Amino acid sequence: MSLGLFIFNSTLSNWLENKVEGGLSEEVSRVIAKIKDDNISFSDLTTLDIYVKTDIELAKEDHITLIKSNGTPIADSDISLVSTLKLENHLNRKEVIDAKTTGYGTTTRFSTSRFKNLLYAAQSFDYQGQTYILRVATPLTRIDAMVEELMNILMILMGINIALVIASSLLSNKLIQQQVKNEQDLQEERIDQRTQEIELLHRLANMLAACNSINEAQMVVEDILPRILGDVNGVVSLMRSSRNQLLVKLDWGGAWPGNKTYAPEECWALRKGKFHLANDKYTTLPCSHMSATGTDQTLCIPLTAHGNTIGMMHIYLGEEKELAANVQKLAFTVAEHLGLALANLNLQEKLREQAISDPLTGLYNRRYYEETINQEIMRAHRHKQEMSILMLDLDHFKRFNDNYGHDAGDYVLKTIGTLLLNTMRGEDTICRLGGEELAIILPNTNAEGALAVANGLCTAVSDLHLAIKELSLGKLSVSIGISTYPKNGQQPDDLTKLADIALYEAKGRGRDQACHYDDLIQSSEETKEAIELKSNDTKEEVTTAVSSNA
């Protein structure tokens, strides 16, 4: 910048000198024209001197000198006529020589009469039959002043420009820093959001993997999915084993406006084998199972696991037509987790069901009976309630197998299992212990209530009409033994054993009836009393006979 200012200053000085020189040339021409127009006589030097000093207008600090062709000055605008006539001959001055020879000349030199550097411009002209030279001079300080003034203006402008540049730089820097900070904040917010999404997805996967039932999965989905997908309404529907219908099993975000059950062909996503958005920039095609929502936006995503489609995830956005790209990606990720988790949960439920249920009758097996009776005893003890156990055995069941084959026996067991499932309460536990031996746990049931239930079952079994392949199997009866907690025992094995004893007592009494273990206790006490009474009578008879003989 300093070098530029130095070069500019030198260039400016030369340029101004040229400009001033041009101005002096114009001023010389103007003065000559005025002299000719005014037709002033040069013979009267006094009048000429007055004319030059008063009538000719010159720029500030400029002065003119009128010179004869022989170099003698005859008039000057700055000095008196006497001083002018005393000036030395000017034919040795460069500007005068050039003006005389070429008609115009300029030069710059120090003036001994004015003691300053001057810029001279001289021009010859013919007037009243003679040749004269008119010279105009201006001090170089004027040029220096103009240069200085222009440089000052330039410096001010440069200062303003620098100030503006600095201010704009500072402002730009501040704006850039603010923009960078905003971008950093935005990136940090995005990173925090992504971190939260990843953590929520991780927790969703872990919690779903830890679920033991669809009810627990519902709790997980209802709590975590709104935190991941936002304020949207959604459900998860699972395919039935027959694969001809889907049922809504999980939901979140409020009441579901679509169908709770639907056929696979009612969903575009299932038919396409990929996700379906009801409204996009190309089409508006809602699924049939969402007909109640009209043209509102919905997203259907198939749930796949191990290469099989096990269900669907549906998201309802209402009148909002646009679905953010990140929300859509999150929905796909959630669908992957749900597909694997629900497939594993379904497999766990099937395995657990196989482990605790009897495949023939659909009743619980002995293993489940042993687990449940312990739990029911602890619950009864905690709530100070009674609990009863029914041990059932089909009368003459071997006859069905021997006379009609094992298929008939299996049919009878299935029929009895269906009867018990349809007859007993939801809180009762029905188990097949093995063969034709069954057991029923009756929570919060005393001895009288258990006996009433057992008698009702005996009647219901007797009323059955058994037939297989249009072949009547005859009548079926059942014998039932009963024991009650805590009256008859407080341990599972004791209660089971006592119910078995009561069962055999029922069979001994003629079958097709129920017997409570209390009946055995009462009968035993009555028998003991009768034996004691008979013994006492015998002793009295012996004593009487002895006395008579004496």
mmCIF file of N, CA and C in Angstrom, residues 495-538:
data_model
loop_
_atom_site.group_PDB
_atom_site.id
_atom_site.type_symbol
_atom_site.label_atom_id
_atom_site.label_comp_id
_atom_site.label_asym_id
_atom_site.label_seq_id
_atom_site.Cartn_x
_atom_site.Cartn_y
_atom_site.Cartn_z
ATOM 1 N N LEU A 495 -51.106 -82.663 49.443
ATOM 2 C CA LEU A 495 -52.436 -82.407 48.883
ATOM 3 C C LEU A 495 -52.720 -83.337 47.712
ATOM 4 N N THR A 496 -51.711 -83.539 46.857
ATOM 5 C CA THR A 496 -51.895 -84.424 45.706
ATOM 6 C C THR A 496 -52.150 -85.863 46.161
ATOM 7 N N LYS A 497 -51.379 -86.318 47.128
ATOM 8 C CA LYS A 497 -51.526 -87.685 47.636
ATOM 9 C C LYS A 497 -52.889 -87.900 48.279
ATOM 10 N N LEU A 498 -53.348 -86.933 49.070
ATOM 11 C CA LEU A 498 -54.647 -87.045 49.731
ATOM 12 C C LEU A 498 -55.778 -87.024 48.722
ATOM 13 N N ALA A 499 -55.639 -86.200 47.653
ATOM 14 C CA ALA A 499 -56.664 -86.194 46.603
ATOM 15 C C ALA A 499 -56.688 -87.536 45.880
ATOM 16 N N ASP A 500 -55.526 -88.159 45.694
ATOM 17 C CA ASP A 500 -55.466 -89.489 45.073
ATOM 18 C C ASP A 500 -56.179 -90.521 45.952
ATOM 19 N N ILE A 501 -55.950 -90.446 47.265
ATOM 20 C CA ILE A 501 -56.609 -91.376 48.198
ATOM 21 C C ILE A 501 -58.121 -91.219 48.103
ATOM 22 N N ALA A 502 -58.587 -89.952 48.055
ATOM 23 C CA ALA A 502 -60.021 -89.697 47.924
ATOM 24 C C ALA A 502 -60.544 -90.223 46.593
ATOM 25 N N LEU A 503 -59.695 -90.122 45.516
ATOM 26 C CA LEU A 503 -60.110 -90.630 44.203
ATOM 27 C C LEU A 503 -60.334 -92.146 44.259
ATOM 28 N N TYR A 504 -59.396 -92.862 44.858
ATOM 29 C CA TYR A 504 -59.561 -94.318 44.955
ATOM 30 C C TYR A 504 -60.760 -94.700 45.829
ATOM 31 N N GLU A 505 -61.054 -93.860 46.821
ATOM 32 C CA GLU A 505 -62.241 -94.096 47.645
ATOM 33 C C GLU A 505 -63.501 -93.945 46.803
ATOM 34 N N ALA A 506 -63.508 -92.922 45.903
ATOM 35 C CA ALA A 506 -64.667 -92.726 45.023
ATOM 36 C C ALA A 506 -64.847 -93.916 44.102
ATOM 37 N N LYS A 507 -63.735 -94.462 43.573
ATOM 38 C CA LYS A 507 -63.833 -95.635 42.714
ATOM 39 C C LYS A 507 -64.336 -96.830 43.527
ATOM 40 N N GLY A 508 -63.843 -96.950 44.791
ATOM 41 C CA GLY A 508 -64.277 -98.066 45.632
ATOM 42 C C GLY A 508 -65.755 -97.990 45.976
ATOM 43 N N ARG A 509 -66.310 -96.811 45.982
ATOM 44 C CA ARG A 509 -67.724 -96.640 46.301
ATOM 45 C C ARG A 509 -68.626 -96.860 45.082
ATOM 46 N N GLY A 510 -68.026 -97.214 43.954
ATOM 47 C CA GLY A 510 -68.868 -97.514 42.805
ATOM 48 C C GLY A 510 -68.643 -96.623 41.602
ATOM 49 N N ARG A 511 -67.643 -95.730 41.635
ATOM 50 C CA ARG A 511 -67.299 -94.848 40.521
ATOM 51 C C ARG A 511 -68.432 -93.848 40.225
ATOM 52 N N ASP A 512 -68.173 -92.983 39.210
ATOM 53 C CA ASP A 512 -69.113 -91.941 38.761
ATOM 54 C C ASP A 512 -69.572 -91.067 39.931
ATOM 55 N N GLN A 513 -68.627 -90.673 40.749
ATOM 56 C CA GLN A 513 -68.952 -89.816 41.885
ATOM 57 C C GLN A 513 -67.698 -89.101 42.364
ATOM 58 N N ALA A 514 -67.892 -88.148 43.240
ATOM 59 C CA ALA A 514 -66.778 -87.366 43.804
ATOM 60 C C ALA A 514 -66.695 -87.651 45.291
ATOM 61 N N CYS A 515 -65.470 -87.625 45.786
ATOM 62 C CA CYS A 515 -65.249 -87.876 47.207
ATOM 63 C C CYS A 515 -64.189 -86.905 47.717
ATOM 64 N N HIS A 516 -64.512 -86.250 48.826
ATOM 65 C CA HIS A 516 -63.544 -85.358 49.457
ATOM 66 C C HIS A 516 -62.807 -86.125 50.544
ATOM 67 N N TYR A 517 -61.556 -85.779 50.728
ATOM 68 C CA TYR A 517 -60.756 -86.477 51.738
ATOM 69 C C TYR A 517 -61.378 -86.334 53.117
ATOM 70 N N ASP A 518 -62.129 -85.254 53.351
ATOM 71 C CA ASP A 518 -62.810 -85.086 54.639
ATOM 72 C C ASP A 518 -63.797 -86.218 54.897
ATOM 73 N N ASP A 519 -64.408 -86.750 53.794
ATOM 74 C CA ASP A 519 -65.359 -87.840 53.954
ATOM 75 C C ASP A 519 -64.665 -89.084 54.496
ATOM 76 N N LEU A 520 -63.419 -89.298 54.061
ATOM 77 C CA LEU A 520 -62.685 -90.459 54.538
ATOM 78 C C LEU A 520 -62.385 -90.334 56.021
ATOM 79 N N ILE A 521 -62.016 -89.136 56.455
ATOM 80 C CA ILE A 521 -61.722 -88.894 57.868
ATOM 81 C C ILE A 521 -62.964 -89.123 58.714
ATOM 82 N N GLN A 522 -64.096 -88.597 58.227
ATOM 83 C CA GLN A 522 -65.347 -88.727 58.968
ATOM 84 C C GLN A 522 -65.778 -90.195 59.037
ATOM 85 N N SER A 523 -65.638 -90.915 57.911
ATOM 86 C CA SER A 523 -66.028 -92.337 57.891
ATOM 87 C C SER A 523 -65.137 -93.153 58.819
ATOM 88 N N SER A 524 -63.859 -92.815 58.837
ATOM 89 C CA SER A 524 -62.920 -93.528 59.715
ATOM 90 C C SER A 524 -63.271 -93.311 61.174
ATOM 91 N N GLU A 525 -63.637 -92.084 61.515
ATOM 92 C CA GLU A 525 -64.009 -91.797 62.904
ATOM 93 C C GLU A 525 -65.296 -92.528 63.292
ATOM 94 N N GLU A 526 -66.271 -92.597 62.371
ATOM 95 C CA GLU A 526 -67.519 -93.288 62.653
ATOM 96 C C GLU A 526 -67.275 -94.785 62.844
ATOM 97 N N THR A 527 -66.388 -95.346 61.989
ATOM 98 C CA THR A 527 -66.075 -96.785 62.109
ATOM 99 C C THR A 527 -65.401 -97.079 63.444
ATOM 100 N N LYS A 528 -64.500 -96.210 63.815
ATOM 101 C CA LYS A 528 -63.788 -96.393 65.092
ATOM 102 C C LYS A 528 -64.759 -96.335 66.267
ATOM 103 N N GLU A 529 -65.710 -95.409 66.205
ATOM 104 C CA GLU A 529 -66.694 -95.290 67.289
ATOM 105 C C GLU A 529 -67.571 -96.551 67.371
ATOM 106 N N ALA A 530 -67.919 -97.096 66.168
ATOM 107 C CA ALA A 530 -68.782 -98.297 66.149
ATOM 108 C C ALA A 530 -68.045 -99.498 66.732
ATOM 109 N N ILE A 531 -66.741 -99.595 66.385
ATOM 110 C CA ILE A 531 -65.941 -100.713 66.924
ATOM 111 C C ILE A 531 -65.816 -100.600 68.435
ATOM 112 N N GLU A 532 -65.565 -99.385 68.892
ATOM 113 C CA GLU A 532 -65.443 -99.181 70.337
ATOM 114 C C GLU A 532 -66.765 -99.487 71.048
ATOM 115 N N LEU A 533 -67.900 -99.071 70.454
ATOM 116 C CA LEU A 533 -69.212 -99.328 71.056
ATOM 117 C C LEU A 533 -69.514 -100.833 71.123
ATOM 118 N N LYS A 534 -69.184 -101.549 70.020
ATOM 119 C CA LYS A 534 -69.423 -103.004 69.984
ATOM 120 C C LYS A 534 -68.547 -103.725 70.996
ATOM 121 N N SER A 535 -67.318 -103.244 71.169
ATOM 122 C CA SER A 535 -66.407 -103.847 72.137
ATOM 123 C C SER A 535 -66.932 -103.675 73.561
ATOM 124 N N ASN A 536 -67.470 -102.504 73.845
ATOM 125 C CA ASN A 536 -68.023 -102.237 75.178
ATOM 126 C C ASN A 536 -69.229 -103.139 75.470
ATOM 127 N N ASP A 537 -70.090 -103.352 74.441
ATOM 128 C CA ASP A 537 -71.270 -104.217 74.624
ATOM 129 C C ASP A 537 -70.852 -105.659 74.919
ATOM 130 N N THR A 538 -69.814 -106.128 74.265
ATOM 131 C CA THR A 538 -69.326 -107.501 74.461
ATOM 132 C C THR A 538 -68.796 -107.682 75.883
#
